[in-house]
Amino acid sequence: MADITRRLGWRHLRGAPTAHIRHHRGGKLLHDGPGLSFWFRALTAALSEVPVDDRELAMTFHARTSDFQDVAVQATVTYRISDPAVAAARLDFSVDPDTGAWRGTPLEQLGTLLTETAQQHALDVLARTPLSAALVDGVTAVRERIASGLAGEPRLPATGIEVVAVRVVALRPEPEVERALRTPAREQIQQEADRATYERRAVAVERERTIAENELASQIELARREEQLVEQRGTNARREAEEHASADAVRAEAEAARTVRLADAEATRSVRLARAEAEGAREVGEARAQAQAAWLRVHAEVDVATLHALTGTRLAENLPRIDSVTVSPDVLTGLLARLGAREQE
C-alpha cells in the first residue's frame, strides 16, 4: 500500500520499489514506474498501484480419479505481474488518494483466476488416472499438467500475468481410503519386524548357548586345574613332611651325639674333680696333722705359766670388742663394799 501524506490541500505519495505506480490527470499519464515519489491533488488525480514482486498463491481443491476415488490436491503457484499497464487496464488496481488503499480486490481476482485454471487442468489429468497411479506418479503429472496449462492459458498474458513456478505439495486420498492403503504396507512392515525380532531372538539364544557352553568348558577346565593343584599340593606337602622328618632325624642324631659327648666330658671332669678334691683333702689332712703334732710338741716343751699366759692371750683375742662400760650406783656400791671388806681382813 502506498504511503500518502497531506500538506495544505496537496497529497504526497511515496511508493515502494516493488509497487508500480500510475498517475493520471485529465486522462493523461503523468507518472508511471516503480518506487515513485511525487505531489498531487486528490480531486484531479487517478492513482493505481500494481505490485510487481513475486507472489505465492496456495490452493487446495478436491478431484476424483478414474476409479471414482476422491483425492485432495495441495499446490502452490508463484506468479508476478509482468505488464503493470495491461494489468491496471484489465483489473481494478486503483487506490484511494487519501489512504493509499485499493478500492477493489484485484489480488483476489487474480487468485481466483489462477486457482480455477490450475484446478481445471488438475481435474483433467486425475480423471484419467487410477488412484494407485495417482498416488505414485500423480504429483509429477499434476505439476507438469498445471504448469503447461497455465503457460498455454491466453487470458493470463492478456491480463499481464506471468507464472514463475508451480509446486504440488501433496496428493492425498480420503482418510478411510488412506488407512486401507496403509494396511498391507503396515502388515508387511509388521511381518518384517516380527521376522527381525525372531531372528534377533534366535541369535540371542544361540549366543546364550555358546556363552553357556564356554562357561561350562571353563568350569570343567577350572575343576581339572584345581584337581591338579590339589595333587601338586599333596605331593609338595608329602615331600615337605619327608624333608622335615629327615631333618628332624639328623637333628636328633646330632643332638644325641652331642649329649653323649657332653655326658662323657662331664663324667670325665667329675672324676678328675673328685680325684683332685680327694687329693687336696688328703694333703690338707696331712698338713693339719703335722701342724697339730708340731703344736703339741711345742706346748709339751713350754712350762705351765707360759701356757696359762698364752691361754689368757688367746681368750682375750676371742673376746668381743667393748667400746664403753656403764657402771650403775648399785654395782659401784657393791664393789666398794667388797674392797672394804678385804682391806679389813
Short mmCIF file of C-alpha atoms in Angstrom, two decimals:
data_model
loop_
_atom_site.label_atom_id
_atom_site.label_comp_id
_atom_site.label_asym_id
_atom_site.label_seq_id
_atom_site.Cartn_x
_atom_site.Cartn_y
_atom_site.Cartn_z
CA MET A 1 0.00 0.00 0.00
CA ALA A 2 1.33 3.46 -0.96
CA ASP A 3 2.28 5.92 1.74
CA ILE A 4 0.26 9.15 1.29
CA THR A 5 0.62 12.30 3.46
CA ARG A 6 -1.36 15.57 3.42
CA ARG A 7 0.06 19.12 3.21
CA LEU A 8 -2.21 22.23 2.68
CA GLY A 9 -4.61 20.59 0.23
CA TRP A 10 -1.85 18.68 -1.54
CA ARG A 11 -1.03 14.99 -1.24
CA HIS A 12 2.37 13.36 -1.33
CA LEU A 13 2.72 9.77 -2.47
CA ARG A 14 5.75 7.62 -1.74
CA GLY A 15 5.73 4.21 -3.36
CA ALA A 16 7.74 1.04 -2.66
CA PRO A 17 10.35 -0.37 -5.07
CA THR A 18 8.11 -3.41 -5.65
CA ALA A 19 5.00 -1.35 -6.44
CA HIS A 20 4.39 0.13 -9.91
CA ILE A 21 2.57 3.50 -9.60
CA ARG A 22 0.49 5.02 -12.43
CA HIS A 23 -0.74 8.64 -12.07
CA HIS A 24 -3.34 10.03 -14.48
CA ARG A 25 -4.72 13.55 -14.52
CA GLY A 26 -7.27 14.66 -17.07
CA GLY A 27 -6.76 11.39 -18.98
CA LYS A 28 -3.03 11.97 -19.29
CA LEU A 29 -0.39 9.74 -17.74
CA LEU A 30 1.87 11.91 -15.62
CA HIS A 31 3.83 9.35 -13.56
CA ASP A 32 4.47 5.72 -14.43
CA GLY A 33 7.02 3.45 -12.74
CA PRO A 34 8.01 1.61 -9.53
CA GLY A 35 9.23 3.39 -6.38
CA LEU A 36 7.95 6.88 -7.38
CA SER A 37 7.50 9.86 -5.08
CA PHE A 38 5.53 12.95 -6.12
CA TRP A 39 2.94 15.60 -5.12
CA PHE A 40 -0.61 15.58 -6.48
CA ARG A 41 -4.07 16.96 -5.89
CA ALA A 42 -6.65 14.46 -4.72
CA LEU A 43 -9.55 15.89 -6.75
CA THR A 44 -7.83 15.66 -10.12
CA ALA A 45 -5.59 12.58 -9.67
CA ALA A 46 -6.34 8.99 -10.69
CA LEU A 47 -3.86 6.62 -9.00
CA SER A 48 -3.25 2.91 -9.40
CA GLU A 49 -0.69 0.70 -7.63
CA VAL A 50 0.30 -2.60 -9.24
CA PRO A 51 2.63 -4.97 -7.25
CA VAL A 52 5.46 -6.31 -9.40
CA ASP A 53 7.10 -8.66 -6.88
CA ASP A 54 6.78 -12.48 -6.97
CA ARG A 55 3.76 -13.73 -5.03
CA GLU A 56 2.86 -17.16 -3.72
CA LEU A 57 -0.69 -18.45 -4.21
CA ALA A 58 -1.54 -21.55 -2.14
CA MET A 59 -4.50 -23.55 -3.35
CA THR A 60 -6.31 -26.68 -2.14
CA PHE A 61 -9.02 -28.48 -4.12
CA HIS A 62 -10.57 -31.92 -4.45
CA ALA A 63 -10.55 -34.14 -7.54
CA ARG A 64 -11.74 -37.63 -8.49
CA THR A 65 -9.65 -40.36 -10.06
CA SER A 66 -10.70 -42.76 -12.80
CA ASP A 67 -11.74 -45.36 -10.21
CA PHE A 68 -14.03 -42.82 -8.51
CA GLN A 69 -11.84 -42.09 -5.51
CA ASP A 70 -11.70 -38.59 -4.07
CA VAL A 71 -8.26 -37.04 -3.59
CA ALA A 72 -7.13 -33.71 -2.15
CA VAL A 73 -4.57 -31.69 -4.08
CA GLN A 74 -2.37 -29.09 -2.37
CA ALA A 75 -0.38 -26.87 -4.73
CA THR A 76 1.40 -23.54 -4.79
CA VAL A 77 1.68 -21.23 -7.81
CA THR A 78 4.31 -18.49 -7.94
CA TYR A 79 3.40 -15.62 -10.27
CA ARG A 80 4.23 -11.97 -10.97
CA ILE A 81 2.61 -9.09 -12.89
CA SER A 82 4.94 -8.67 -15.83
CA ASP A 83 2.97 -5.88 -17.57
CA PRO A 84 1.61 -3.42 -14.96
CA ALA A 85 -0.05 -1.24 -17.60
CA VAL A 86 -2.08 -4.15 -19.00
CA ALA A 87 -2.93 -5.40 -15.51
CA ALA A 88 -4.04 -1.93 -14.39
CA ALA A 89 -6.19 -1.68 -17.52
CA ARG A 90 -7.81 -5.12 -17.07
CA LEU A 91 -8.14 -5.20 -13.26
CA ASP A 92 -9.06 -2.54 -10.72
CA PHE A 93 -5.74 -1.58 -9.05
CA SER A 94 -6.90 1.98 -8.28
CA VAL A 95 -6.06 3.35 -4.80
CA ASP A 96 -7.77 5.91 -2.60
CA PRO A 97 -5.88 9.26 -2.86
CA ASP A 98 -6.43 9.88 0.86
CA THR A 99 -5.48 6.50 2.38
CA GLY A 100 -3.50 4.74 -0.37
CA ALA A 101 -5.63 1.56 -0.04
CA TRP A 102 -7.03 -0.35 -3.01
CA ARG A 103 -10.60 0.45 -3.84
CA GLY A 104 -11.26 -3.11 -5.06
CA THR A 105 -9.76 -6.61 -4.57
CA PRO A 106 -7.52 -7.18 -7.58
CA LEU A 107 -5.29 -9.80 -5.97
CA GLU A 108 -8.29 -11.92 -5.03
CA GLN A 109 -9.45 -11.78 -8.64
CA LEU A 110 -6.02 -12.92 -9.79
CA GLY A 111 -6.03 -15.73 -7.19
CA THR A 112 -9.45 -16.91 -8.34
CA LEU A 113 -8.33 -16.89 -11.97
CA LEU A 114 -5.17 -18.85 -11.28
CA THR A 115 -6.86 -21.32 -8.93
CA GLU A 116 -9.70 -22.14 -11.30
CA THR A 117 -7.34 -22.53 -14.24
CA ALA A 118 -4.97 -24.81 -12.31
CA GLN A 119 -7.86 -26.83 -10.88
CA GLN A 120 -9.30 -27.37 -14.33
CA HIS A 121 -6.07 -28.89 -15.64
CA ALA A 122 -5.52 -30.98 -12.48
CA LEU A 123 -9.03 -32.42 -12.65
CA ASP A 124 -8.49 -33.27 -16.28
CA VAL A 125 -5.34 -35.32 -15.64
CA LEU A 126 -6.62 -37.03 -12.47
CA ALA A 127 -9.90 -38.04 -14.12
CA ARG A 128 -7.91 -40.36 -16.43
CA THR A 129 -5.60 -41.74 -13.70
CA PRO A 130 -6.43 -44.52 -11.21
CA LEU A 131 -5.84 -43.91 -7.51
CA SER A 132 -2.80 -46.17 -7.19
CA ALA A 133 -1.04 -44.49 -10.15
CA ALA A 134 -2.05 -41.05 -8.90
CA LEU A 135 -0.50 -41.73 -5.50
CA VAL A 136 2.72 -42.98 -7.12
CA ASP A 137 3.25 -40.58 -10.02
CA GLY A 138 0.35 -38.18 -9.66
CA VAL A 139 2.34 -35.35 -8.07
CA THR A 140 4.67 -35.06 -11.04
CA ALA A 141 1.90 -35.48 -13.60
CA VAL A 142 -0.33 -32.90 -11.94
CA ARG A 143 2.52 -30.39 -11.60
CA GLU A 144 3.55 -30.72 -15.24
CA ARG A 145 -0.06 -30.50 -16.40
CA ILE A 146 -0.80 -27.39 -14.32
CA ALA A 147 2.41 -25.71 -15.46
CA SER A 148 1.75 -26.42 -19.13
CA GLY A 149 -1.92 -25.45 -18.79
CA LEU A 150 -1.13 -22.11 -17.13
CA ALA A 151 1.58 -21.42 -19.70
CA GLY A 152 -0.85 -22.04 -22.50
CA GLU A 153 -3.76 -20.10 -20.97
CA PRO A 154 -4.30 -17.00 -23.21
CA ARG A 155 -6.10 -14.99 -20.55
CA LEU A 156 -3.06 -14.75 -18.28
CA PRO A 157 -0.79 -12.87 -20.76
CA ALA A 158 -3.76 -10.74 -21.70
CA THR A 159 -4.03 -9.73 -18.06
CA GLY A 160 -0.29 -9.12 -17.76
CA ILE A 161 0.31 -12.22 -15.54
CA GLU A 162 3.41 -14.41 -15.77
CA VAL A 163 3.59 -17.79 -14.00
CA VAL A 164 7.02 -18.31 -12.48
CA ALA A 165 6.73 -21.78 -10.91
CA VAL A 166 4.24 -24.47 -9.94
CA ARG A 167 4.66 -26.82 -6.97
CA VAL A 168 2.36 -29.65 -5.94
CA VAL A 169 2.81 -30.16 -2.22
CA ALA A 170 0.62 -33.22 -1.61
CA LEU A 171 -1.85 -35.56 -3.24
CA ARG A 172 -3.79 -37.44 -0.59
CA PRO A 173 -6.87 -39.69 -0.69
CA GLU A 174 -9.66 -39.73 1.86
CA PRO A 175 -8.72 -40.83 5.40
CA GLU A 176 -10.60 -44.15 5.15
CA VAL A 177 -9.01 -45.00 1.81
CA GLU A 178 -5.61 -43.93 3.07
CA ARG A 179 -5.92 -46.19 6.11
CA ALA A 180 -6.99 -49.07 3.86
CA LEU A 181 -4.00 -48.48 1.59
CA ARG A 182 -1.68 -48.33 4.57
CA THR A 183 -2.85 -51.65 5.97
CA PRO A 184 -0.91 -54.01 3.58
CA ALA A 185 2.23 -51.96 3.98
CA ARG A 186 1.83 -51.93 7.74
CA GLU A 187 1.23 -55.67 7.74
CA GLN A 188 4.34 -56.23 5.67
CA ILE A 189 6.34 -53.93 7.90
CA GLN A 190 4.99 -55.75 10.95
CA GLN A 191 5.92 -59.09 9.41
CA GLU A 192 9.41 -57.80 8.69
CA ALA A 193 9.63 -56.53 12.25
CA ASP A 194 8.41 -59.87 13.63
CA ARG A 195 10.87 -61.78 11.47
CA ALA A 196 13.66 -59.48 12.59
CA THR A 197 12.55 -59.99 16.20
CA TYR A 198 12.53 -63.78 15.79
CA GLU A 199 15.92 -63.71 14.11
CA ARG A 200 17.27 -61.49 16.85
CA ARG A 201 15.86 -63.83 19.49
CA ALA A 202 17.34 -66.83 17.68
CA VAL A 203 20.70 -65.10 17.53
CA ALA A 204 20.38 -64.20 21.21
CA VAL A 205 19.52 -67.83 22.11
CA GLU A 206 22.44 -69.10 20.04
CA ARG A 207 24.76 -66.63 21.72
CA GLU A 208 23.45 -67.61 25.15
CA ARG A 209 24.00 -71.29 24.31
CA THR A 210 27.54 -70.53 23.16
CA ILE A 211 28.17 -68.50 26.30
CA ALA A 212 26.77 -71.32 28.48
CA GLU A 213 28.98 -73.89 26.69
CA ASN A 214 32.01 -71.66 27.13
CA GLU A 215 31.19 -71.19 30.80
CA LEU A 216 30.76 -74.98 31.26
CA ALA A 217 34.03 -75.66 29.47
CA SER A 218 35.71 -73.03 31.63
CA GLN A 219 34.30 -74.64 34.78
CA ILE A 220 35.48 -78.09 33.66
CA GLU A 221 38.94 -76.74 32.90
CA LEU A 222 38.98 -74.92 36.23
CA ALA A 223 37.96 -78.09 38.09
CA ARG A 224 40.69 -80.08 36.29
CA ARG A 225 43.28 -77.49 37.18
CA GLU A 226 42.05 -77.42 40.77
CA GLU A 227 42.44 -81.23 40.91
CA GLN A 228 45.97 -80.90 39.56
CA LEU A 229 46.61 -78.16 42.08
CA VAL A 230 45.36 -80.36 44.96
CA GLU A 231 47.54 -83.26 43.78
CA GLN A 232 50.53 -80.97 43.46
CA ARG A 233 49.89 -79.51 46.91
CA GLY A 234 49.63 -83.05 48.39
CA THR A 235 52.88 -84.04 46.70
CA ASN A 236 54.56 -80.88 47.94
CA ALA A 237 53.20 -81.42 51.46
CA ARG A 238 54.37 -85.05 51.49
CA ARG A 239 57.78 -84.06 50.19
CA GLU A 240 58.00 -81.28 52.74
CA ALA A 241 57.00 -83.71 55.55
CA GLU A 242 59.62 -86.19 54.40
CA GLU A 243 62.24 -83.44 54.30
CA HIS A 244 61.19 -82.24 57.77
CA ALA A 245 61.32 -85.84 59.09
CA SER A 246 64.80 -86.36 57.62
CA ALA A 247 65.94 -83.05 59.05
CA ASP A 248 64.45 -83.95 62.46
CA ALA A 249 66.19 -87.35 62.38
CA VAL A 250 69.51 -85.74 61.52
CA ARG A 251 68.92 -83.11 64.17
CA ALA A 252 68.03 -85.81 66.77
CA GLU A 253 71.10 -87.84 65.92
CA ALA A 254 73.30 -84.79 66.19
CA GLU A 255 71.63 -83.81 69.48
CA ALA A 256 72.07 -87.35 70.85
CA ALA A 257 75.73 -87.44 69.83
CA ARG A 258 76.29 -84.02 71.36
CA THR A 259 74.52 -85.15 74.55
CA VAL A 260 76.68 -88.28 74.72
CA ARG A 261 79.80 -86.23 74.20
CA LEU A 262 78.73 -83.75 76.86
CA ALA A 263 77.89 -86.58 79.27
CA ASP A 264 81.27 -88.23 78.66
CA ALA A 265 83.03 -84.91 79.13
CA GLU A 266 81.02 -84.17 82.27
CA ALA A 267 81.76 -87.63 83.71
CA THR A 268 85.44 -87.28 82.93
CA ARG A 269 85.52 -83.85 84.51
CA SER A 270 83.62 -85.12 87.59
CA VAL A 271 86.07 -87.97 88.03
CA ARG A 272 89.00 -85.62 87.71
CA LEU A 273 87.40 -83.14 90.11
CA ALA A 274 86.68 -85.89 92.65
CA ARG A 275 90.20 -87.12 92.39
CA ALA A 276 91.54 -83.60 92.81
CA GLU A 277 89.27 -82.94 95.78
CA ALA A 278 90.29 -86.24 97.44
CA GLU A 279 93.95 -85.48 96.83
CA GLY A 280 93.51 -81.97 98.22
CA ALA A 281 91.61 -83.25 101.27
CA ARG A 282 94.29 -85.82 101.94
CA GLU A 283 97.03 -83.26 101.65
CA VAL A 284 95.09 -80.78 103.88
CA GLY A 285 94.59 -83.54 106.47
CA GLU A 286 98.21 -84.44 106.44
CA ALA A 287 99.19 -80.77 106.82
CA ARG A 288 96.77 -80.28 109.72
CA ALA A 289 98.04 -83.43 111.39
CA GLN A 290 101.60 -82.25 111.03
CA ALA A 291 100.69 -78.77 112.34
CA GLN A 292 98.84 -80.28 115.33
CA ALA A 293 101.74 -82.56 116.12
CA ALA A 294 104.13 -79.65 115.92
CA TRP A 295 101.79 -77.54 118.15
CA LEU A 296 101.60 -80.32 120.69
CA ARG A 297 105.35 -80.69 120.66
CA VAL A 298 105.79 -77.01 121.25
CA HIS A 299 103.29 -76.90 124.18
CA ALA A 300 104.84 -80.02 125.69
CA GLU A 301 108.17 -78.31 125.95
CA VAL A 302 106.75 -75.00 127.46
CA ASP A 303 106.17 -74.62 131.25
CA VAL A 304 102.74 -74.25 132.88
CA ALA A 305 102.89 -70.50 133.49
CA THR A 306 103.65 -69.79 129.88
CA LEU A 307 100.75 -71.94 128.84
CA HIS A 308 98.47 -70.01 131.25
CA ALA A 309 99.66 -66.74 129.70
CA LEU A 310 99.11 -68.00 126.19
CA THR A 311 95.66 -69.19 127.18
CA GLY A 312 94.76 -65.78 128.58
CA THR A 313 96.08 -64.09 125.48
CA ARG A 314 94.08 -66.38 123.18
CA LEU A 315 91.00 -65.80 125.36
CA ALA A 316 91.46 -62.05 125.16
CA GLU A 317 91.79 -62.22 121.39
CA ASN A 318 88.49 -64.02 121.15
CA LEU A 319 86.54 -61.69 123.46
CA PRO A 320 84.12 -59.26 121.83
CA ARG A 321 85.10 -55.59 121.49
CA ILE A 322 83.85 -53.31 124.31
CA ASP A 323 83.51 -49.66 123.30
CA SER A 324 82.06 -48.32 126.59
CA VAL A 325 81.19 -49.57 130.13
CA THR A 326 78.36 -48.17 132.19
CA VAL A 327 78.66 -48.70 135.96
CA SER A 328 75.46 -48.16 137.94
CA PRO A 329 75.49 -46.89 141.51
CA ASP A 330 74.32 -50.28 142.85
CA VAL A 331 77.23 -52.12 141.18
CA LEU A 332 79.72 -49.47 142.34
CA THR A 333 78.40 -49.69 145.94
CA GLY A 334 78.76 -53.47 145.97
CA LEU A 335 82.33 -53.29 144.66
CA LEU A 336 83.34 -50.70 147.19
CA ALA A 337 81.82 -52.80 149.93
CA ARG A 338 83.79 -55.84 148.87
CA LEU A 339 87.04 -53.86 148.63
CA GLY A 340 86.45 -52.53 152.14
CA ALA A 341 85.89 -55.94 153.46
CA ARG A 342 89.11 -57.22 152.00
CA GLU A 343 91.07 -54.37 153.46
CA GLN A 344 89.68 -55.12 156.88
CA GLU A 345 90.73 -58.66 156.57
#
